[in-house]
Short mmCIF file of C-alpha atoms and ligand atoms in Angstrom, two decimals:
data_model
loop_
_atom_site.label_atom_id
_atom_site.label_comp_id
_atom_site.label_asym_id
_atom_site.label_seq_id
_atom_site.Cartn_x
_atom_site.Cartn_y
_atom_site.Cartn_z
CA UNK A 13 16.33 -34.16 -57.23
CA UNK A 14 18.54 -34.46 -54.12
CA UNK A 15 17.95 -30.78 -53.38
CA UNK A 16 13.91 -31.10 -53.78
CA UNK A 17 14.17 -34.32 -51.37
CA UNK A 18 16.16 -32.30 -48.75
CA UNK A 19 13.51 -30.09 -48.75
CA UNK A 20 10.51 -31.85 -49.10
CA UNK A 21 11.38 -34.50 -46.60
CA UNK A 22 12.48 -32.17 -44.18
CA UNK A 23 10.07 -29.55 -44.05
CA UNK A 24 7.66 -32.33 -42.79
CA UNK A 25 9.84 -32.88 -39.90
CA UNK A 26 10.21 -29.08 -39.27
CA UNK A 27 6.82 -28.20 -39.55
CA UNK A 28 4.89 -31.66 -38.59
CA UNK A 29 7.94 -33.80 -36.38
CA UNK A 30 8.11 -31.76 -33.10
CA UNK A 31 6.55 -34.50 -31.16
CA UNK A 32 8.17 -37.22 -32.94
CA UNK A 33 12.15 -36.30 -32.75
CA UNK A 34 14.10 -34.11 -30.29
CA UNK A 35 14.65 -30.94 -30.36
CA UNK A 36 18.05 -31.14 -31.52
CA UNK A 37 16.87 -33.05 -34.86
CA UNK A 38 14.38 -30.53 -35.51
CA UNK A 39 16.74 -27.91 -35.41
CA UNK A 40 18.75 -30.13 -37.33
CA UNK A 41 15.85 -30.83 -40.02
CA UNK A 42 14.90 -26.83 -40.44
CA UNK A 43 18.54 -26.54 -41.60
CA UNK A 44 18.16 -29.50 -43.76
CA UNK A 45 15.21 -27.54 -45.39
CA UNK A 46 17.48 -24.34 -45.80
CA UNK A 47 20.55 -26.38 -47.34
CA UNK A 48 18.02 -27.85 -49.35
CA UNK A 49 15.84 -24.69 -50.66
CA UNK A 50 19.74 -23.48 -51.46
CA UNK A 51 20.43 -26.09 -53.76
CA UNK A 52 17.06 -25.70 -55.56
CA UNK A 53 18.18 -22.13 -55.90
CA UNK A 54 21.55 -22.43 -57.41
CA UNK A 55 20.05 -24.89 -60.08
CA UNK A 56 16.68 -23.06 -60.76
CA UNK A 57 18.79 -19.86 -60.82
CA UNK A 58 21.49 -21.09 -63.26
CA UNK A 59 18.99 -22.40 -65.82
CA UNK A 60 16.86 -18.77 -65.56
CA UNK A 61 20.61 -17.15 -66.06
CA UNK A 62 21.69 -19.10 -69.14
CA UNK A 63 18.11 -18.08 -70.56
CA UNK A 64 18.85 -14.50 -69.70
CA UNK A 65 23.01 -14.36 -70.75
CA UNK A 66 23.32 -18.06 -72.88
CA UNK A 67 26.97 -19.33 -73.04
CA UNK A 68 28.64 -22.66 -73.71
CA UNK A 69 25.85 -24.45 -75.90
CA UNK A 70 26.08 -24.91 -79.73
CA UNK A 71 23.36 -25.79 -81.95
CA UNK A 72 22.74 -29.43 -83.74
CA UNK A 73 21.47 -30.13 -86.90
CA UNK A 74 18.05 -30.27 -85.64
CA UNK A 75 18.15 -26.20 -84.69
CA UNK A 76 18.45 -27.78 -80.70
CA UNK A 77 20.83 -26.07 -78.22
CA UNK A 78 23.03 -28.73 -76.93
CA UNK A 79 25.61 -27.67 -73.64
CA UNK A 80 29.03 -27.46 -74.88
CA UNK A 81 30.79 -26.52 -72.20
CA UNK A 82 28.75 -27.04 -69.07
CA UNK A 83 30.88 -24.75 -66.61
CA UNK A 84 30.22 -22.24 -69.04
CA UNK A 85 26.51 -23.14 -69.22
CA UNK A 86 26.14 -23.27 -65.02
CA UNK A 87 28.16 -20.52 -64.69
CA UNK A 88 26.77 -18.43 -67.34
CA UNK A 89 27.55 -14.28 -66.83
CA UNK A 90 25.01 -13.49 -64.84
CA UNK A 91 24.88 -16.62 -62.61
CA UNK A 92 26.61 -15.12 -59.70
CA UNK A 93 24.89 -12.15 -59.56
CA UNK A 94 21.14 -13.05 -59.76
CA UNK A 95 21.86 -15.89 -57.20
CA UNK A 96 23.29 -13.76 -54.84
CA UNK A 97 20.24 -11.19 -55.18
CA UNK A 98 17.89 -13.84 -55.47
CA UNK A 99 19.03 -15.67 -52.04
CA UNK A 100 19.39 -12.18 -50.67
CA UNK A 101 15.63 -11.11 -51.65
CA UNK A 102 14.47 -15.16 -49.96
CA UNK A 103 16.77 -14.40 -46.59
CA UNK A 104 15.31 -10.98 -46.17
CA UNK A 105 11.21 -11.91 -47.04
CA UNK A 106 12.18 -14.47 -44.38
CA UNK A 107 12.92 -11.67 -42.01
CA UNK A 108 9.94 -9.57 -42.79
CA UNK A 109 7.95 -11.83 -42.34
CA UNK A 110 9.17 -13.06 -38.66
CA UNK A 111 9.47 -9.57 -37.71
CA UNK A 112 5.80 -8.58 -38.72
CA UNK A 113 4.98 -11.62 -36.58
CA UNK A 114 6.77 -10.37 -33.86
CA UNK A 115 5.51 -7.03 -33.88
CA UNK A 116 1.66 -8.29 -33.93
CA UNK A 117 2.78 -10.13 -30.88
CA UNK A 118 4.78 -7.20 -28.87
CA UNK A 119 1.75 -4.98 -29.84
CA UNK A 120 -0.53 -7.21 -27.63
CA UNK A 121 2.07 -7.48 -25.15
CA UNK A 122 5.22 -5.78 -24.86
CA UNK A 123 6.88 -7.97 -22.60
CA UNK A 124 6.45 -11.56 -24.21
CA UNK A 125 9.83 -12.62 -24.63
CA UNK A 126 9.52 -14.98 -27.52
CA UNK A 127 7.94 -12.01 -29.35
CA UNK A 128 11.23 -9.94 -28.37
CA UNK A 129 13.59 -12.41 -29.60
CA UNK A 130 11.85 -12.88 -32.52
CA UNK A 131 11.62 -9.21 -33.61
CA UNK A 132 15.28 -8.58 -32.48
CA UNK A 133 16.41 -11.34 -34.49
CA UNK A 134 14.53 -10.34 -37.49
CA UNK A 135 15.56 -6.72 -37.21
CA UNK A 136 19.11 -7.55 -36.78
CA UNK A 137 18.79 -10.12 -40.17
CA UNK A 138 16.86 -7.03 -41.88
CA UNK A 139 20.62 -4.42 -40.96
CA UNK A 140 22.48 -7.24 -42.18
CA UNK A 141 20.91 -8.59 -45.73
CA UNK A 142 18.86 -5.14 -46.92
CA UNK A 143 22.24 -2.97 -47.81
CA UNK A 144 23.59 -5.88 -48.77
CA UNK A 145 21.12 -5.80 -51.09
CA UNK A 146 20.93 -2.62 -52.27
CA UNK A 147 24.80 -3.46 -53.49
CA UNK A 148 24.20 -6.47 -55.06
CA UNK A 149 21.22 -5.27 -57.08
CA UNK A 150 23.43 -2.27 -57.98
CA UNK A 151 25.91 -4.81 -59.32
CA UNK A 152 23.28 -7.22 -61.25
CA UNK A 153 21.99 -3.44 -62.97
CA UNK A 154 25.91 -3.26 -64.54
CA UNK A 155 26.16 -6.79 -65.26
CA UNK A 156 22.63 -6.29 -67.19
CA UNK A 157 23.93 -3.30 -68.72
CA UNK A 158 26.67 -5.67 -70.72
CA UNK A 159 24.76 -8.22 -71.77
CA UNK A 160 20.85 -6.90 -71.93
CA UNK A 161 20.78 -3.32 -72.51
CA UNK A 162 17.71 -2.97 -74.18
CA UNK A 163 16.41 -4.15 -70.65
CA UNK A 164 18.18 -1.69 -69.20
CA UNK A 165 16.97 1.09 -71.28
CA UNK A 166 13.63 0.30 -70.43
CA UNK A 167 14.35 -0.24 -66.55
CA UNK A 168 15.69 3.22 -66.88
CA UNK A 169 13.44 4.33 -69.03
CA UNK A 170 15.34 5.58 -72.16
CA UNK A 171 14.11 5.62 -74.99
CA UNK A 172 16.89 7.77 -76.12
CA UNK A 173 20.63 7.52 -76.10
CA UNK A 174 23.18 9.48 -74.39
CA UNK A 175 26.30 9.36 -76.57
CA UNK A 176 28.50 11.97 -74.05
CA UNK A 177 26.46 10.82 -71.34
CA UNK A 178 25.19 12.85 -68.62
CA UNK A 179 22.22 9.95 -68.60
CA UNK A 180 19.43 11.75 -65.94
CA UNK A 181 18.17 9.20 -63.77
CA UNK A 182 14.23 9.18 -63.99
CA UNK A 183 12.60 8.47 -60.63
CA UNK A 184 8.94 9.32 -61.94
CA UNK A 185 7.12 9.55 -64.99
CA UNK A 186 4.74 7.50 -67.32
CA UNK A 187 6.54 5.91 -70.17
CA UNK A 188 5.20 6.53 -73.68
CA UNK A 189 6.36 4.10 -76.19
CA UNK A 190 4.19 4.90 -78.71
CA UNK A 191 5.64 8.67 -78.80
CA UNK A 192 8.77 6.65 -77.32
CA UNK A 193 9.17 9.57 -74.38
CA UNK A 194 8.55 9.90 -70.73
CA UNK A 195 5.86 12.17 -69.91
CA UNK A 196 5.52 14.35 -66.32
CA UNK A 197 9.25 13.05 -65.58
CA UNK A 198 10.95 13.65 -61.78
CA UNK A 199 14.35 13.63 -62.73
CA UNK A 200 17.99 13.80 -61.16
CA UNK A 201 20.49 15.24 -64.15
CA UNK A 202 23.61 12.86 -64.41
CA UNK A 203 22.94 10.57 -61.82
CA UNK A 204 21.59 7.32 -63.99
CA UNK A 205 25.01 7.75 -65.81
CA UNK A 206 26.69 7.74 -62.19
CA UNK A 207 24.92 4.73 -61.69
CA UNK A 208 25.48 2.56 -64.65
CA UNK A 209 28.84 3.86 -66.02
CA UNK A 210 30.37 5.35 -62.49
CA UNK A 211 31.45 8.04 -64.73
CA UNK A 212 29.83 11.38 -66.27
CA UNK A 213 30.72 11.03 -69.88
CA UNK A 214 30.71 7.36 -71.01
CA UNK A 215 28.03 6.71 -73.40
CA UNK A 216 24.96 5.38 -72.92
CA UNK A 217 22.64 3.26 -75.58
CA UNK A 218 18.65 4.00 -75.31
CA UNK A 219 15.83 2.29 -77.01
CA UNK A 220 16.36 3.93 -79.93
CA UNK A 221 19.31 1.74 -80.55
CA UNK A 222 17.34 -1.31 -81.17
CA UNK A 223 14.92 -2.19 -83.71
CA UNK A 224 11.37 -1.40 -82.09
CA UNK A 225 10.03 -5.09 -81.84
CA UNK A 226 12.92 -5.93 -79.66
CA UNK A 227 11.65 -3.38 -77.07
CA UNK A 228 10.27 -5.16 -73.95
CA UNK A 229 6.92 -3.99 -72.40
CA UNK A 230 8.41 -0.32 -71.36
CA UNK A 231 5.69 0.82 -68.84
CA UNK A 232 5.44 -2.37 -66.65
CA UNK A 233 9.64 -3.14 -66.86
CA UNK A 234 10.12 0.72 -65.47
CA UNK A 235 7.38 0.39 -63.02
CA UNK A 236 8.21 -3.12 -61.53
CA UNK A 237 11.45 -1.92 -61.45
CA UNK A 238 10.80 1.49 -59.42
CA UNK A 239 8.50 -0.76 -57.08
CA UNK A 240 11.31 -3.32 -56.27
CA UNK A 241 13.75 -0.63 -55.61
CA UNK A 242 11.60 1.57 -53.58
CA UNK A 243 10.73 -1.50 -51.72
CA UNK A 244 13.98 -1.91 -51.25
CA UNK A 245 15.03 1.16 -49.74
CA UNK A 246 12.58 1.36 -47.28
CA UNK A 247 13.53 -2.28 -46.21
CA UNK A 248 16.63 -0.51 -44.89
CA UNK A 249 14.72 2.68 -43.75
CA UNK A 250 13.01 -0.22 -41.57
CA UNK A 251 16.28 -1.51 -40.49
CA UNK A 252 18.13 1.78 -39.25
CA UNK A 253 14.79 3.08 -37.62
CA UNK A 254 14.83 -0.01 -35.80
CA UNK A 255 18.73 -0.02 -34.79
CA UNK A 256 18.55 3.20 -33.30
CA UNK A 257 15.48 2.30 -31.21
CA UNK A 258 17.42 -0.42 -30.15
CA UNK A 259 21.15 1.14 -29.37
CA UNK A 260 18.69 3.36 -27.64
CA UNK A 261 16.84 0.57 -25.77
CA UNK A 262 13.23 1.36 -27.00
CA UNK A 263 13.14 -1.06 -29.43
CA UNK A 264 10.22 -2.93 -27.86
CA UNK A 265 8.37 -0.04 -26.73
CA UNK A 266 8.14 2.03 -29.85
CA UNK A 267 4.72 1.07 -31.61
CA UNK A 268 4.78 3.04 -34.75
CA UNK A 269 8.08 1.18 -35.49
CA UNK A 270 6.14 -1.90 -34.92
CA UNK A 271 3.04 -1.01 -36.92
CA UNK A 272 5.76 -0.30 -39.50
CA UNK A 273 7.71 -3.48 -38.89
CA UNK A 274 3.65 -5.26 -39.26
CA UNK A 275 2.65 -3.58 -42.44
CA UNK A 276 6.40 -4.18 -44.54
CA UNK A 277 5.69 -7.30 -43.95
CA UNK A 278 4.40 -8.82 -46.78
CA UNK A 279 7.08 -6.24 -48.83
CA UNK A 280 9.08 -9.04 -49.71
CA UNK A 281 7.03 -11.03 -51.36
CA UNK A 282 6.09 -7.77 -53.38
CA UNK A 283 9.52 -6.99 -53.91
CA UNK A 284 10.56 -10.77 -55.28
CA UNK A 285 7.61 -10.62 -57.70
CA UNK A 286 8.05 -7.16 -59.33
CA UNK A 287 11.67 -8.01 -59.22
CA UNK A 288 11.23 -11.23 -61.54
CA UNK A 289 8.39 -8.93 -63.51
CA UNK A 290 11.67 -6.75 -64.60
CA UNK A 291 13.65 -9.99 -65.50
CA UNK A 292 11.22 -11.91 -67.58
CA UNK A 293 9.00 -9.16 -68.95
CA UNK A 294 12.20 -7.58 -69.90
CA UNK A 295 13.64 -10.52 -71.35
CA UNK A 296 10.73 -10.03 -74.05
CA UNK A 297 10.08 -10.58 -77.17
CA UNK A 298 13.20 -13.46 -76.31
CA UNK A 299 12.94 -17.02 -74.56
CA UNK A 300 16.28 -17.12 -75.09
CA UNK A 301 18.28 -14.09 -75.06
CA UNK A 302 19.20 -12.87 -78.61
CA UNK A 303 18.29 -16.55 -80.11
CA UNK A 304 15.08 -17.86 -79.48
CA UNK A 305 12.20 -15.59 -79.66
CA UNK A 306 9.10 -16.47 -77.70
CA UNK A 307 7.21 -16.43 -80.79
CA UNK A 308 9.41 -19.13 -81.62
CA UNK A 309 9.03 -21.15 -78.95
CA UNK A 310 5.29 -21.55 -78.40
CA UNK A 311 4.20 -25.29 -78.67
CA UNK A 312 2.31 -26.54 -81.24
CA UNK A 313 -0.66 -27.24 -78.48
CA UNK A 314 -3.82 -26.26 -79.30
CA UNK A 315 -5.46 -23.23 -77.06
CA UNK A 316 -8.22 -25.34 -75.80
CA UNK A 317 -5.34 -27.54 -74.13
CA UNK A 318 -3.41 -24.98 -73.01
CA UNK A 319 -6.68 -23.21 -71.30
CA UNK A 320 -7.80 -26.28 -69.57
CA UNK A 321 -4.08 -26.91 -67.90
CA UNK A 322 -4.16 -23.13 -66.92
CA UNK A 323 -7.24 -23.52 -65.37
CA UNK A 324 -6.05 -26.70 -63.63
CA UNK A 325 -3.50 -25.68 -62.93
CA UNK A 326 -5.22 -21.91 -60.85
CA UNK A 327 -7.74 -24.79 -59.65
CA UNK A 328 -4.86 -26.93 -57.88
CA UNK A 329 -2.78 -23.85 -57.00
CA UNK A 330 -5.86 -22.19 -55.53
CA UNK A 331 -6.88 -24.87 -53.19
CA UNK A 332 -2.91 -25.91 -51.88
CA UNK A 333 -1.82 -22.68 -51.59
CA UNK A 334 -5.43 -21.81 -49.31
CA UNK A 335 -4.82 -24.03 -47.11
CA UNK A 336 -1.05 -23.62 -46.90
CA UNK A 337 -1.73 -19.58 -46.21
CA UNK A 338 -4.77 -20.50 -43.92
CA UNK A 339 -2.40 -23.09 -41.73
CA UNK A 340 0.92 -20.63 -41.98
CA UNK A 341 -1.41 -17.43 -40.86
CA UNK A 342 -3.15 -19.68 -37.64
CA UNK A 343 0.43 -20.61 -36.57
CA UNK A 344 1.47 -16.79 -36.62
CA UNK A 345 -1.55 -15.69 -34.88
CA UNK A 346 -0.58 -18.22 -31.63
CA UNK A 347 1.24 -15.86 -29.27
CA UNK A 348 4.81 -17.61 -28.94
CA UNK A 349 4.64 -17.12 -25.39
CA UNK A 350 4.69 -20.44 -24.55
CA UNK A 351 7.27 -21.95 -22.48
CA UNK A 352 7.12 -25.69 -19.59
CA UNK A 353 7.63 -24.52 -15.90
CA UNK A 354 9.78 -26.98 -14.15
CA UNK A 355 6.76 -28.14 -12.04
CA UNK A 356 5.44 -29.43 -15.18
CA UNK A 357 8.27 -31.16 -16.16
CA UNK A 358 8.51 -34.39 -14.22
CA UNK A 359 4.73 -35.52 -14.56
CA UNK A 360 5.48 -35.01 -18.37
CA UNK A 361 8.35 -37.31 -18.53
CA UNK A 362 6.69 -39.56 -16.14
CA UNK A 363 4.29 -39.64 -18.85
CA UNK A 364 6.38 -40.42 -21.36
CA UNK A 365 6.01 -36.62 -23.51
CA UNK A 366 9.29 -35.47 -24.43
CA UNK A 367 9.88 -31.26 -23.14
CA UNK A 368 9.52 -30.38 -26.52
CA UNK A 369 6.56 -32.66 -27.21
CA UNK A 370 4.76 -31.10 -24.28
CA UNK A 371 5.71 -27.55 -25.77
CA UNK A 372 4.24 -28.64 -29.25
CA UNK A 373 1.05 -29.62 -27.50
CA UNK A 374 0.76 -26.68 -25.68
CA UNK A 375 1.15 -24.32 -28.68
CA UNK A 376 -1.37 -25.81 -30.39
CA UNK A 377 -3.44 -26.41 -27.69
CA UNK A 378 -3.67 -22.78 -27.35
CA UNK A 379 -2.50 -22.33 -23.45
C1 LIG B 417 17.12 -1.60 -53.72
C2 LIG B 417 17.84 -1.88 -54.68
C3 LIG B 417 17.64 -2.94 -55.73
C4 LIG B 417 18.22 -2.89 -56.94
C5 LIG B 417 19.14 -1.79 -57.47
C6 LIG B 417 17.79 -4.06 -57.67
C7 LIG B 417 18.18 -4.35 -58.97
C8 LIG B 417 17.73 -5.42 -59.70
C9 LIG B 417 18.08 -5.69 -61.06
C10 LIG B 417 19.01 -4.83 -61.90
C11 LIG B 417 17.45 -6.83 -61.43
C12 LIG B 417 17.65 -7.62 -62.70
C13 LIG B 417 16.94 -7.37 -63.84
C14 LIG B 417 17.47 -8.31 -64.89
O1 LIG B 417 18.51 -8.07 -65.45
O2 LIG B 417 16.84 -9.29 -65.19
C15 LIG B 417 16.70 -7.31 -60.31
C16 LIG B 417 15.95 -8.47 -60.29
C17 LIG B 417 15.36 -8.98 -59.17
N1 LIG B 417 15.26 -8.37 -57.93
FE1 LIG B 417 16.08 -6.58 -57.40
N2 LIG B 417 16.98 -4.82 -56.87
C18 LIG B 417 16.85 -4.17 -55.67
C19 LIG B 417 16.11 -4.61 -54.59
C20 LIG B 417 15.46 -5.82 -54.50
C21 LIG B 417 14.78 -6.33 -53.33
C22 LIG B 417 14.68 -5.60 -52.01
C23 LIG B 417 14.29 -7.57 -53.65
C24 LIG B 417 13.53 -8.55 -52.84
C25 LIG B 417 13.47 -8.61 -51.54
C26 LIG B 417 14.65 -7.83 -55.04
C27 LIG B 417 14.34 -8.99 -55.74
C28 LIG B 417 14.63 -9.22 -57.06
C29 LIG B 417 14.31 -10.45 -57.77
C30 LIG B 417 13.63 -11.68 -57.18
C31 LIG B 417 14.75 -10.29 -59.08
C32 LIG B 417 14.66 -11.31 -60.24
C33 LIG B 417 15.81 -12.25 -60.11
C34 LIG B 417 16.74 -12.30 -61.26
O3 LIG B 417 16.77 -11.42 -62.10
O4 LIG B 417 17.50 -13.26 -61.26
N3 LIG B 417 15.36 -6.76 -55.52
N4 LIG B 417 16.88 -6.43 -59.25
#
């Protein structure tokens, strides 16, 4: 609750309060908003970990899980990890996102300096958080190796075991389940092994290790997964391309970088959804890892119901998230080359408009 109020109370300042409070309580109020989207995170996180690696509940007489232990609940195995990746994957849409606005801006006019700031900023966040990343995703693959390795299997696609190891690690290919094989397969020998195991010979447990109703959806777990990762990798092909523009000073005046920098970014938001495609659609056929099957856990509603609250549900979603997109999309389309020239400054505060009132005013006033 406290973390949903941060956020919600200060995004309004942020986003609607420029006029109304200084400019050092909007600053302060946009880090309100990112304590506060923080906190969400840690909490929404920990309850999508326990689902994924459940510890430290017991079961009452009425077949309920009931927390036992509620460090070991919070903190479930997995916690840490998908947090980190999870903040990790928000920080670095974040980035993408400013950056692409940048570009657009520098591409109209190389010399804007809010447009260079922005972009620098956002490439220098991108060299920071995307191998960063790449590690901590790495580490959330061997912590879901332990505890979900049917998941795994079908991240990796194998639907067969490797008992001495020597696991090849399938970039391509169309997963068969029904023949349980993966056809027209690009393949690097050992190297999926490497990977999980960091060793040649350890052994590895495919598909064929679990009964075949407790296989997730194979194709669309291996090809969320590829998408995510791929994504991923150019993220910090985007990053060093842009670093070496800019140790070489050209990092405003390259435009295929920026045209680059423009179409990655709406990556992130690609990457974030395949990436919680692979966690939930391989979490299948459980709710709750190993002890509640999703079968079990559909509500005795009747379809009708549950239709009618979809469809309110797209019909509300649909119309907020519109406008939100159509408002967020006008603001990135304003040049931020907007800035007071100290001849304009003393009629403003004779008038009683704060600098960064006047600023607000002229950004949306278009000037
Ligand atoms: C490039 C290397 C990457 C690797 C090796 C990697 C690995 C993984 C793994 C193993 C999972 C967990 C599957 C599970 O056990 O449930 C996962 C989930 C996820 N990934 Fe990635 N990932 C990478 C890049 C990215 C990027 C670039 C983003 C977003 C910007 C991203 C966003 C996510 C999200 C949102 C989830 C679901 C969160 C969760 O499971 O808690 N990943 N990733």
């Amino acid at each position: 609750m406290s973390a949903f109020f941060l956020e919600a109370g200060f995004l309004g300042v942020a986003l609607f309060g420029r006029d109304k409070v200084g400019p050092v309580l909007h600053f302060m109020a946009t880090l309100m908003v990112a304590v506060g989207t923080f906190a969400s995170a840690f909490w929404i996180i920990s309850v999508n970990a326990w689902m994924q690696t459940p510890t430290g509940h017991g079961i009452n007489e009425a077949g309920q899980f009931v927390p036992l232990d509620w460090w070991a609940v919070i903190f479930n195995p997995s916690f840490l990890h998908r947090f980190a990746h999870m903040v990790l994957a928000a920080y670095l849409t974040t980035a993408l996102v400013v950056g692409a606005v940048g570009a657009r801006h520098l591409l109209r006019d190389r010399a804007n300096p809010a447009a260079r700031r922005m972009f620098a900023m956002a490439m220098g966040m991108l060299a920071v958080t995307a191998p960063i990343q790449i590690f901590a995703g790495d580490s959330l693959g061997i912590n879901t190796l332990a505890h979900q390795p049917a998941k795994i299997a079908a991240m990796e696609g194998h639907y067969v075991s490797y008992p001495q190891g020597h696991a090849p690690l399938i970039l391509f290919g169309l997963p068969d389940s029904e023949a349980a094989t993966v056809r027209y397969t690009v393949e690097v020998p050992d190297l999926s092994s490497l990977i999980l195991t960091h060793d040649l010979t350890s052994p590895l447990t495919g598909l064929d290790a679990f009964p075949r109703d407790h296989w997730p959806n194979v194709p669309i777990v291996f090809w969320a997964f590829r998408v995510m990762v791929g994504l991923g990798f150019a993220m910090l092909g985007l990053a060093v391309w842009a670093g070496v523009l800019r140790l070489r000073g050209r990092l405003y005046d390259a435009p295929w970088l920026l045209r680059a920098a423009m179409a990655m970014g709406p990556s992130g938001f690609v990457a974030v959804l395949t990436g919680w495609i692979v966690a939930e659609v391989g979490r299948q056929p459980w709710t709750v890892y190993g002890l509640l099957s999703t079968a079990q856990s559909v509500s005795p509603v009747a379809a009708p119901a549950v239709a009618t609250s979809l469809m309110v549900f797209i019909a509300v979603y649909a119309v907020i998230f519109g406008a939100g997109m159509t408002y967020l999309l006008r603001l990135m389309d304003r040049s931020p080359e907007v800035g007071i020239a100290m001849a304009e400054l003393g009629p403003m505060r004779a008038a009683g408009v704060t600098p960064a009132a006047g600023l607000h005013n002229k950004f949306f006033a278009g000037e």
